[in-house]
Backbone as a ProteinNet text record, in pm:
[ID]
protein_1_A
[PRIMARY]
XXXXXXXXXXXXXXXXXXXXXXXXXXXXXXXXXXXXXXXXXXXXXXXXXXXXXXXXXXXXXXXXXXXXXXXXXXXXXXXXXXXXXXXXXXXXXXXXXXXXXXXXXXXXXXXXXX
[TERTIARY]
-16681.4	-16809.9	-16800.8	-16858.9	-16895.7	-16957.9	-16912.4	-16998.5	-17166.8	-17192.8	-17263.3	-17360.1	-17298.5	-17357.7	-17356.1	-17323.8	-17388.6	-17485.7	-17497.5	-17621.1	-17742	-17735.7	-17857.1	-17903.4	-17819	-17817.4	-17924.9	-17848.2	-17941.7	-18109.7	-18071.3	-18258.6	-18282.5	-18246.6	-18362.6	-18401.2	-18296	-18358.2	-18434.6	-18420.3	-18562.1	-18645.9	-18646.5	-18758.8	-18895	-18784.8	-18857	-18892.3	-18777.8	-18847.7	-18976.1	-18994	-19093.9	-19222.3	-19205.9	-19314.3	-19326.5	-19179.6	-19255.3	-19168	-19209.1	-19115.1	-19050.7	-18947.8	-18860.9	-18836.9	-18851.9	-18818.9	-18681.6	-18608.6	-18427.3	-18443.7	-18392.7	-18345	-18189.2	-18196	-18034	-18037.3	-17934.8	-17840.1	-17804.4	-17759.9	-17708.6	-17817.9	-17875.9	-17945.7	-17956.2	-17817.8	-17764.4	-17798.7	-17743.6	-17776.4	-17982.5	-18011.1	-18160.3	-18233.3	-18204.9	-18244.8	-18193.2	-18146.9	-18042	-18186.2	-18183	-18309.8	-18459.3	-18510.7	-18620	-18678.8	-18827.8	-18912.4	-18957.3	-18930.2	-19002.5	-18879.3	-18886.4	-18748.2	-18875.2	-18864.6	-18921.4	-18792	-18791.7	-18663.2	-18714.3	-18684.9	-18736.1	-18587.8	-18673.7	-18552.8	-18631	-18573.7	-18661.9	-18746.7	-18800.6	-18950.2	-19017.7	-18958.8	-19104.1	-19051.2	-19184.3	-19127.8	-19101.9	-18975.3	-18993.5	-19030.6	-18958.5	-18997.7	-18984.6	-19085.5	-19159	-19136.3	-19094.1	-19151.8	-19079.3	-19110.2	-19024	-18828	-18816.4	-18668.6	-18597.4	-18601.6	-18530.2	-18554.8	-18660.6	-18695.4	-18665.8	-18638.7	-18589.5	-18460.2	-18377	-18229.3	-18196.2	-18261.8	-18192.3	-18282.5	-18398.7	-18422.3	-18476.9	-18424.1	-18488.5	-18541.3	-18640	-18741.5	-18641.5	-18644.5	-18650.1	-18470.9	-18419.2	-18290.5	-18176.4	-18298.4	-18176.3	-18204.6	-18280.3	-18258.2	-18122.1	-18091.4	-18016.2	-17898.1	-17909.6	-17774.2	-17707.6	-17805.3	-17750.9	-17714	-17757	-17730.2	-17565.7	-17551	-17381.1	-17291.8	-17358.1	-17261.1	-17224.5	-17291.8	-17243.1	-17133.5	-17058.2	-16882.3	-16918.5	-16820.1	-16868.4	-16683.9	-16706.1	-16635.8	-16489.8	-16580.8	-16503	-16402.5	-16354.3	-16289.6	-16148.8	-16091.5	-15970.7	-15851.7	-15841.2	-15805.3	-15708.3	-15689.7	-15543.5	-15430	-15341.3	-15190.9	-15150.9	-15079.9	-14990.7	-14902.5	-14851.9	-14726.4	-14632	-14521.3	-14392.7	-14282.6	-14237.5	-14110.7	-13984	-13958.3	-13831.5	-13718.6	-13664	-13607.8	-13592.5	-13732.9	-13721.8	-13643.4	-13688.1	-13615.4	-13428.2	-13426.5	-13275.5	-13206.9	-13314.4	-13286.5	-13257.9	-13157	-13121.8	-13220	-13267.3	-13339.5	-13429.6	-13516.5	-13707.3	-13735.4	-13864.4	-13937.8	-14095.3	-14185.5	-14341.2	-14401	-14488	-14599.4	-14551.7	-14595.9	-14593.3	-14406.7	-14341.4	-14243.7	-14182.2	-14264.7	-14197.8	-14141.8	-14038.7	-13924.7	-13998.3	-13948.2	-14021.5	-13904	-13965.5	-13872.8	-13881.9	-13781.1	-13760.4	-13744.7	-13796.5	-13739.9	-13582.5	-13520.6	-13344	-13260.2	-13217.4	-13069	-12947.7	-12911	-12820.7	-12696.8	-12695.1	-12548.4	-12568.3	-12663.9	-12610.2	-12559.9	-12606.5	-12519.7	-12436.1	-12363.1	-12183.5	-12154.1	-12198.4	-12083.8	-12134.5	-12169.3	-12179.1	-12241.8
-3287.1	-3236.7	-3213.4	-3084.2	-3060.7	-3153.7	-3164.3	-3210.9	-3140	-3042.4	-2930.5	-2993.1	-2964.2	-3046.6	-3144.7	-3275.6	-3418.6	-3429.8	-3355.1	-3327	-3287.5	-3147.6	-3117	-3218	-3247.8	-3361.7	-3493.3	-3504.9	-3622.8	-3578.5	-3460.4	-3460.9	-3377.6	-3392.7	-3317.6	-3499.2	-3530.8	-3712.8	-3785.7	-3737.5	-3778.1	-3738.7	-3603.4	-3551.3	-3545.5	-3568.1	-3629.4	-3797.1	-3875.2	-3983.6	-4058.6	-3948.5	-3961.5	-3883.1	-3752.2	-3694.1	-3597.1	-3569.4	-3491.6	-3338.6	-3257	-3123.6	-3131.7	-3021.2	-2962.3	-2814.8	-2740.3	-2608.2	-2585.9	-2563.7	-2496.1	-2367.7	-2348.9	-2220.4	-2174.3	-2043.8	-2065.3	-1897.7	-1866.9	-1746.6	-1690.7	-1830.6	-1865.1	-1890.5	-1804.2	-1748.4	-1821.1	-1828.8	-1885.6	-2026.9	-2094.5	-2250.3	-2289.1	-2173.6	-2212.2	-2192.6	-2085.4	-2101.7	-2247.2	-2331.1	-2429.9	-2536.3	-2520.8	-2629	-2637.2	-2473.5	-2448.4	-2392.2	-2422.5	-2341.1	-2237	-2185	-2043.7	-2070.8	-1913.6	-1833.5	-1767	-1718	-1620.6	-1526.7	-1434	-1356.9	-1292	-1333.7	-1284.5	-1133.2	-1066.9	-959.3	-905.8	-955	-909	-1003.9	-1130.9	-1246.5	-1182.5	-1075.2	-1021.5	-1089.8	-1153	-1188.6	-1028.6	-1024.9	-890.7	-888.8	-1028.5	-1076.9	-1203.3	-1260	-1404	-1382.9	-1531.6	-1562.6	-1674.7	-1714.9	-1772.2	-1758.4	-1886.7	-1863	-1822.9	-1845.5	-1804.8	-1666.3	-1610.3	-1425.3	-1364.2	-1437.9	-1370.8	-1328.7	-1429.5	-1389.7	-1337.9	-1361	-1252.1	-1095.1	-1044.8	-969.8	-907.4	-931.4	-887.8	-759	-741.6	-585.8	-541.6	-631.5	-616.1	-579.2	-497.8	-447.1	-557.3	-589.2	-743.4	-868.9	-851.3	-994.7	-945	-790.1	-746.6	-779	-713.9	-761.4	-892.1	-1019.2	-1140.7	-1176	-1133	-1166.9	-1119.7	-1023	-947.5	-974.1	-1070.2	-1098.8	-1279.6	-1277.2	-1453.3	-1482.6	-1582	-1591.5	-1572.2	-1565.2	-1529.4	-1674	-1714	-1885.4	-1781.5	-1655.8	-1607.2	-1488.5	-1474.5	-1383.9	-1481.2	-1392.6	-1521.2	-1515.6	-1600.5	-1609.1	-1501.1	-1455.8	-1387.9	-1482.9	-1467.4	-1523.5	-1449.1	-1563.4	-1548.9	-1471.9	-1356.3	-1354.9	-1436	-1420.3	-1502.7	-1464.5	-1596.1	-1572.2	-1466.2	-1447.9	-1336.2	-1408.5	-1531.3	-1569.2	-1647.8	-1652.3	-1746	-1633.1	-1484.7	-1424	-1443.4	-1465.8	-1479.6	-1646.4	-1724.9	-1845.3	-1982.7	-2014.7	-2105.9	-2233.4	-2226.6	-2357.2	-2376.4	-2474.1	-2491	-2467	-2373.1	-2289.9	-2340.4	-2300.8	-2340	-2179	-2185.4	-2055	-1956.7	-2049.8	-1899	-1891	-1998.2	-1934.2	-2062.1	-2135.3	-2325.3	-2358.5	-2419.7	-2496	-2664.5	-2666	-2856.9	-2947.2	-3049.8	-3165.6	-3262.7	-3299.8	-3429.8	-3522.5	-3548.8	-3699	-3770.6	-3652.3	-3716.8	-3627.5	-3703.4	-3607.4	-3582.1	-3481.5	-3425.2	-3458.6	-3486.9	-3524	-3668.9	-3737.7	-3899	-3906.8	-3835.9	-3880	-3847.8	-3752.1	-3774.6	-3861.4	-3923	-3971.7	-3892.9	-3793.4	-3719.2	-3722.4
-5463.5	-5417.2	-5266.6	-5250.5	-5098.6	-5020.2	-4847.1	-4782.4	-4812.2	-4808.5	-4817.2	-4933.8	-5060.1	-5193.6	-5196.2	-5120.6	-5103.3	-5040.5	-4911.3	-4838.4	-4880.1	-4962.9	-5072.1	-5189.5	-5220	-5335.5	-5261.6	-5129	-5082.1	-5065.5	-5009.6	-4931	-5088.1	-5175.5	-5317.2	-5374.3	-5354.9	-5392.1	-5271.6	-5185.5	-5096.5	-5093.8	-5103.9	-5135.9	-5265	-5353	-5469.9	-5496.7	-5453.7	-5429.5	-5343.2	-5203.9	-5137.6	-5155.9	-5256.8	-5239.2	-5122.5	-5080.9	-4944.7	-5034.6	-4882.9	-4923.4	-4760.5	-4766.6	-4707.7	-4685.1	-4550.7	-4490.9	-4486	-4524	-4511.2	-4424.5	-4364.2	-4262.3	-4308.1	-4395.6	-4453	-4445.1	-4448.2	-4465.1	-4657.7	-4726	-4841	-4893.7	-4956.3	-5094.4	-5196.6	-5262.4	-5401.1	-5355.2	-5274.5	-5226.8	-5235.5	-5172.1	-5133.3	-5316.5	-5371.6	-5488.1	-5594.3	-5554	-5613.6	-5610.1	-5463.9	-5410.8	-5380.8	-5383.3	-5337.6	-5473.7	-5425.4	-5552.8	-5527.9	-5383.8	-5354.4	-5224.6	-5195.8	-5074.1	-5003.2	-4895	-4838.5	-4719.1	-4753.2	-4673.8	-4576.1	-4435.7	-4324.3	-4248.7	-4186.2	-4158.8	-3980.6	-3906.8	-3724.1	-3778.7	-3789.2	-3749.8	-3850	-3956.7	-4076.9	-4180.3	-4281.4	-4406	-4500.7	-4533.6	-4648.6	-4771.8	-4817.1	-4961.6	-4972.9	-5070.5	-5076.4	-5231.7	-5340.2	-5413.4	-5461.5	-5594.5	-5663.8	-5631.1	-5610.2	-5587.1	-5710.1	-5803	-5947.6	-5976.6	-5929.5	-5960.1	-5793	-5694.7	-5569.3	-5588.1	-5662.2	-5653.7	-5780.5	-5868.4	-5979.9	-5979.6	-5913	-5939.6	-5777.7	-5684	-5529.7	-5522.3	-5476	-5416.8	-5310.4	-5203.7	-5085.2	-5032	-4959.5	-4942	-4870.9	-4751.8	-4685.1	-4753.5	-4909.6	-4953.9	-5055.8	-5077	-5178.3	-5091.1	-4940.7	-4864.9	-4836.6	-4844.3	-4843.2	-4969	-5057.8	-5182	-5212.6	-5142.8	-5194.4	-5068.5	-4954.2	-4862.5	-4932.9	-5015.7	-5018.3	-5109.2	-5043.4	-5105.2	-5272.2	-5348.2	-5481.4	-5524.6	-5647.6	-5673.9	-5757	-5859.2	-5929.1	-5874	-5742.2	-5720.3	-5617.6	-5736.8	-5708.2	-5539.6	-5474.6	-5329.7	-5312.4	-5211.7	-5183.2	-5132.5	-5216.9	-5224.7	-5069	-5004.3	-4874.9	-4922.9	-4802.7	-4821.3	-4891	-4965.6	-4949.9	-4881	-4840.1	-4715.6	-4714.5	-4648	-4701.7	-4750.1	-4668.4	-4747.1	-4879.8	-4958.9	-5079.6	-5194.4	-5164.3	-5283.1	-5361.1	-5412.5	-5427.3	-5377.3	-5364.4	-5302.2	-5418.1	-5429.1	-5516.2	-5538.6	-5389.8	-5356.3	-5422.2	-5428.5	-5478.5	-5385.6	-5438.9	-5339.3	-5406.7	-5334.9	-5375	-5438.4	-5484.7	-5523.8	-5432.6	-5293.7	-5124.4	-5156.8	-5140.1	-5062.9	-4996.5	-4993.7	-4929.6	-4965	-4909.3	-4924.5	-4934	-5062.2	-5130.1	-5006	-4983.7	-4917	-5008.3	-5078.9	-5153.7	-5131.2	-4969.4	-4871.5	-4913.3	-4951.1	-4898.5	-4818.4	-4763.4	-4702.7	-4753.6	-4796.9	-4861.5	-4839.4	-4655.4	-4621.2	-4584.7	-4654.6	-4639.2	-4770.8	-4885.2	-5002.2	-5032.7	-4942.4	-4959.3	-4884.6	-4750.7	-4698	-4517.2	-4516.2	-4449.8	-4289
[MASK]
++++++++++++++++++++++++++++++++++++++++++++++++++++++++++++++++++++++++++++++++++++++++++++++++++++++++++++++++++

């Protein structure tokens, strides 16, 4: 678990254990709908669109709630792979996914003799 998602996790159990509520100031959409019962999307100090957080993000009016919505990281698009090294191709050695050379914590030339 995220630092991020222990944090929400905490203040939704304080918040419910005390009875109070909570203002979030967020960028991240998907997060605020996680925790809030209503979003309001401000764009220049104007609200553009207000409502229900569960019908803000699956169905937005408003264009910069559509733009935060398609700037936020997405879980299912899978990372870009590093380069690999030039020399792992053709390399007898163990190499990693990228291209790393594994260390097996021995030295090669203490076990001859060396």
């Amino acid at each position: 678990m995220t630092a991020q998602a222990q944090i929400c996790t905490l203040l939704t159990e304080l918040c419910t254990g005390h009875g109070t509520a909570v203002l979030f100031i967020s960028h991240e959409l998907a997060l605020l709908a996680g925790l809030c019962d209503r979003i309001a999307v401000l764009h220049r100090g104007r609200v553009v669109e207000d409502g229900p957080a569960a019908d803000l993000v699956t169905a937005p009016r408003a264009e910069r709630t559509r733009q935060l919505l398609a700037a936020a990281p997405r879980l299912s698009e899978p990372p870009v792979p590093r380069p690999r090294d030039e020399h792992a191709e053709g390399h007898d050695g163990e190499y990693g996914e990228y291209g790393e050379e594994h260390d097996h914590g021995y030295d090669e030339g203490a076990a001859d003799g060396a």
